[in-house]
Short mmCIF file of N, CA and C in Angstrom, two decimals:
data_model
loop_
_atom_site.label_atom_id
_atom_site.label_comp_id
_atom_site.label_asym_id
_atom_site.label_seq_id
_atom_site.Cartn_x
_atom_site.Cartn_y
_atom_site.Cartn_z
N MET A 275 -16.86 0.09 9.77
CA MET A 275 -15.53 -0.25 9.26
C MET A 275 -15.08 0.84 8.30
N LYS A 276 -13.87 1.31 8.47
CA LYS A 276 -13.29 2.29 7.55
C LYS A 276 -12.73 1.56 6.34
N VAL A 277 -13.19 1.94 5.14
CA VAL A 277 -12.78 1.25 3.92
C VAL A 277 -11.53 1.87 3.33
N SER A 278 -11.50 3.18 3.20
CA SER A 278 -10.37 3.85 2.55
C SER A 278 -9.22 4.03 3.52
N PRO A 279 -8.03 3.61 3.12
CA PRO A 279 -6.87 3.82 3.99
C PRO A 279 -6.36 5.24 3.86
N ASN A 280 -5.58 5.66 4.84
CA ASN A 280 -4.77 6.86 4.67
C ASN A 280 -3.60 6.40 3.81
N SER A 281 -3.35 7.09 2.71
CA SER A 281 -2.36 6.60 1.74
C SER A 281 -1.37 7.68 1.36
N ASP A 282 -0.15 7.24 1.10
CA ASP A 282 0.89 8.09 0.54
C ASP A 282 1.55 7.32 -0.59
N PHE A 283 1.90 8.02 -1.64
CA PHE A 283 2.64 7.42 -2.76
C PHE A 283 3.91 8.26 -2.90
N LEU A 284 5.05 7.66 -2.60
CA LEU A 284 6.31 8.39 -2.54
C LEU A 284 7.31 7.88 -3.57
N GLN A 285 8.17 8.78 -4.05
CA GLN A 285 9.27 8.42 -4.95
C GLN A 285 10.57 8.72 -4.25
N SER A 286 11.49 7.77 -4.30
CA SER A 286 12.79 7.92 -3.64
C SER A 286 13.57 9.09 -4.23
N ASN A 287 14.23 9.86 -3.38
CA ASN A 287 15.12 10.92 -3.85
C ASN A 287 16.41 10.33 -4.41
N ASP A 288 16.82 9.18 -3.90
CA ASP A 288 18.07 8.55 -4.33
C ASP A 288 17.92 7.73 -5.60
N ASP A 289 16.75 7.18 -5.83
CA ASP A 289 16.52 6.31 -6.99
C ASP A 289 15.13 6.58 -7.53
N PRO A 290 15.02 7.31 -8.65
CA PRO A 290 13.70 7.67 -9.19
C PRO A 290 12.89 6.47 -9.66
N ASN A 291 13.50 5.28 -9.71
CA ASN A 291 12.77 4.07 -10.07
C ASN A 291 12.25 3.31 -8.86
N LYS A 292 12.43 3.89 -7.67
CA LYS A 292 11.96 3.25 -6.44
C LYS A 292 10.77 4.04 -5.89
N PHE A 293 9.69 3.33 -5.64
CA PHE A 293 8.47 3.95 -5.14
C PHE A 293 8.04 3.27 -3.86
N ILE A 294 7.37 4.04 -3.02
CA ILE A 294 6.90 3.55 -1.73
C ILE A 294 5.40 3.84 -1.63
N PHE A 295 4.63 2.79 -1.40
CA PHE A 295 3.20 2.93 -1.13
C PHE A 295 3.03 2.76 0.37
N HIS A 296 2.45 3.74 1.00
CA HIS A 296 2.25 3.70 2.45
C HIS A 296 0.76 3.81 2.71
N GLU A 297 0.17 2.78 3.29
CA GLU A 297 -1.25 2.78 3.59
C GLU A 297 -1.47 2.46 5.05
N VAL A 298 -2.44 3.15 5.63
CA VAL A 298 -2.82 2.91 7.02
C VAL A 298 -4.30 2.58 7.04
N HIS A 299 -4.64 1.40 7.55
CA HIS A 299 -6.03 0.97 7.66
C HIS A 299 -6.48 1.06 9.11
N ALA A 300 -7.76 1.22 9.29
CA ALA A 300 -8.32 1.35 10.65
C ALA A 300 -8.09 0.10 11.48
N ASP A 301 -8.16 -1.06 10.83
CA ASP A 301 -7.98 -2.31 11.57
C ASP A 301 -7.72 -3.43 10.56
N ALA A 302 -7.50 -4.63 11.09
CA ALA A 302 -7.19 -5.79 10.22
C ALA A 302 -8.35 -6.11 9.29
N GLU A 303 -9.57 -5.92 9.76
CA GLU A 303 -10.74 -6.19 8.92
C GLU A 303 -10.77 -5.24 7.72
N ALA A 304 -10.45 -3.97 7.94
CA ALA A 304 -10.41 -3.00 6.84
C ALA A 304 -9.30 -3.33 5.85
N ALA A 305 -8.15 -3.77 6.34
CA ALA A 305 -7.05 -4.16 5.45
C ALA A 305 -7.44 -5.37 4.62
N ALA A 306 -8.08 -6.36 5.23
CA ALA A 306 -8.52 -7.55 4.49
C ALA A 306 -9.56 -7.18 3.44
N TYR A 307 -10.47 -6.28 3.78
CA TYR A 307 -11.49 -5.81 2.83
C TYR A 307 -10.82 -5.12 1.64
N HIS A 308 -9.80 -4.32 1.91
CA HIS A 308 -9.06 -3.61 0.86
C HIS A 308 -8.40 -4.60 -0.11
N ARG A 309 -7.87 -5.69 0.42
CA ARG A 309 -7.21 -6.69 -0.43
C ARG A 309 -8.17 -7.40 -1.37
N GLU A 310 -9.47 -7.30 -1.13
CA GLU A 310 -10.46 -7.93 -2.00
C GLU A 310 -10.89 -7.04 -3.16
N HIS A 311 -10.48 -5.79 -3.19
CA HIS A 311 -10.86 -4.88 -4.27
C HIS A 311 -10.13 -5.21 -5.57
N PRO A 312 -10.77 -4.95 -6.70
CA PRO A 312 -10.16 -5.26 -8.01
C PRO A 312 -8.79 -4.62 -8.21
N HIS A 313 -8.59 -3.36 -7.78
CA HIS A 313 -7.30 -2.71 -8.01
C HIS A 313 -6.18 -3.41 -7.25
N PHE A 314 -6.48 -3.95 -6.08
CA PHE A 314 -5.45 -4.66 -5.31
C PHE A 314 -5.10 -5.97 -6.00
N LYS A 315 -6.10 -6.66 -6.53
CA LYS A 315 -5.85 -7.90 -7.26
C LYS A 315 -5.05 -7.63 -8.53
N LEU A 316 -5.32 -6.51 -9.20
CA LEU A 316 -4.53 -6.13 -10.39
C LEU A 316 -3.07 -5.90 -10.01
N TRP A 317 -2.84 -5.25 -8.86
CA TRP A 317 -1.46 -5.02 -8.40
C TRP A 317 -0.76 -6.36 -8.18
N THR A 318 -1.46 -7.31 -7.58
CA THR A 318 -0.87 -8.62 -7.32
C THR A 318 -0.47 -9.31 -8.62
N VAL A 319 -1.32 -9.23 -9.63
CA VAL A 319 -1.01 -9.82 -10.95
C VAL A 319 0.21 -9.11 -11.54
N PHE A 320 0.24 -7.78 -11.48
CA PHE A 320 1.38 -7.00 -12.00
C PHE A 320 2.66 -7.38 -11.28
N GLU A 321 2.59 -7.45 -9.97
CA GLU A 321 3.75 -7.77 -9.15
C GLU A 321 4.33 -9.15 -9.50
N GLU A 322 3.46 -10.10 -9.79
CA GLU A 322 3.90 -11.45 -10.11
C GLU A 322 4.42 -11.59 -11.53
N SER A 323 4.00 -10.69 -12.43
CA SER A 323 4.35 -10.86 -13.84
C SER A 323 5.43 -9.89 -14.34
N ARG A 324 5.81 -8.91 -13.55
CA ARG A 324 6.76 -7.89 -13.98
C ARG A 324 8.04 -7.98 -13.15
N ASP A 325 8.95 -7.09 -13.45
CA ASP A 325 10.23 -7.07 -12.76
C ASP A 325 10.15 -6.16 -11.52
N VAL A 326 9.37 -6.58 -10.57
CA VAL A 326 9.29 -5.86 -9.30
C VAL A 326 10.34 -6.50 -8.40
N THR A 327 11.37 -5.72 -8.10
CA THR A 327 12.51 -6.29 -7.38
C THR A 327 12.22 -6.56 -5.91
N LEU A 328 11.36 -5.77 -5.31
CA LEU A 328 11.12 -5.95 -3.89
C LEU A 328 9.76 -5.39 -3.52
N SER A 329 8.98 -6.17 -2.85
CA SER A 329 7.70 -5.72 -2.34
C SER A 329 7.58 -6.26 -0.92
N ILE A 330 7.45 -5.35 0.03
CA ILE A 330 7.40 -5.73 1.44
C ILE A 330 6.12 -5.18 2.06
N SER A 331 5.48 -6.01 2.82
CA SER A 331 4.31 -5.58 3.58
C SER A 331 4.63 -5.73 5.05
N LYS A 332 4.42 -4.67 5.82
CA LYS A 332 4.71 -4.70 7.26
C LYS A 332 3.48 -4.25 8.03
N LYS A 333 3.31 -4.82 9.19
CA LYS A 333 2.23 -4.41 10.08
C LYS A 333 2.82 -3.59 11.22
N ALA A 334 2.08 -2.59 11.66
CA ALA A 334 2.54 -1.75 12.75
C ALA A 334 1.33 -1.23 13.52
N THR A 335 1.57 -0.72 14.70
CA THR A 335 0.51 -0.14 15.51
C THR A 335 0.56 1.38 15.37
N VAL A 336 -0.57 1.97 15.07
CA VAL A 336 -0.65 3.42 14.91
C VAL A 336 -0.60 4.08 16.28
N ILE A 337 0.30 5.03 16.42
CA ILE A 337 0.38 5.83 17.65
C ILE A 337 -0.56 7.03 17.52
N PHE A 338 -0.43 7.76 16.42
CA PHE A 338 -1.36 8.83 16.08
C PHE A 338 -1.22 9.14 14.60
N LEU A 339 -2.26 9.70 14.01
CA LEU A 339 -2.25 10.12 12.61
C LEU A 339 -2.53 11.60 12.54
N LEU A 340 -1.85 12.27 11.66
CA LEU A 340 -2.11 13.68 11.40
C LEU A 340 -3.12 13.77 10.27
N LYS A 341 -4.14 14.56 10.45
CA LYS A 341 -5.14 14.74 9.40
C LYS A 341 -4.53 15.54 8.27
N LYS A 342 -4.83 15.13 7.04
CA LYS A 342 -4.33 15.87 5.87
C LYS A 342 -5.28 16.97 5.50
#
């Protein structure tokens, strides 16, 4: 099982207060494992207690990934 996702952390050009976290996991099991890590749980607490206007999680099928 692949533990570490391919990740990007982006800042909007139009709104410097808007950020995009983009993660790609090998499979659903790897994504579920990632959600059990302490840093993910801390994000959930932050998201629930702060003024996070929008948080969306989407699932998609990987066609191909470019190696960084």
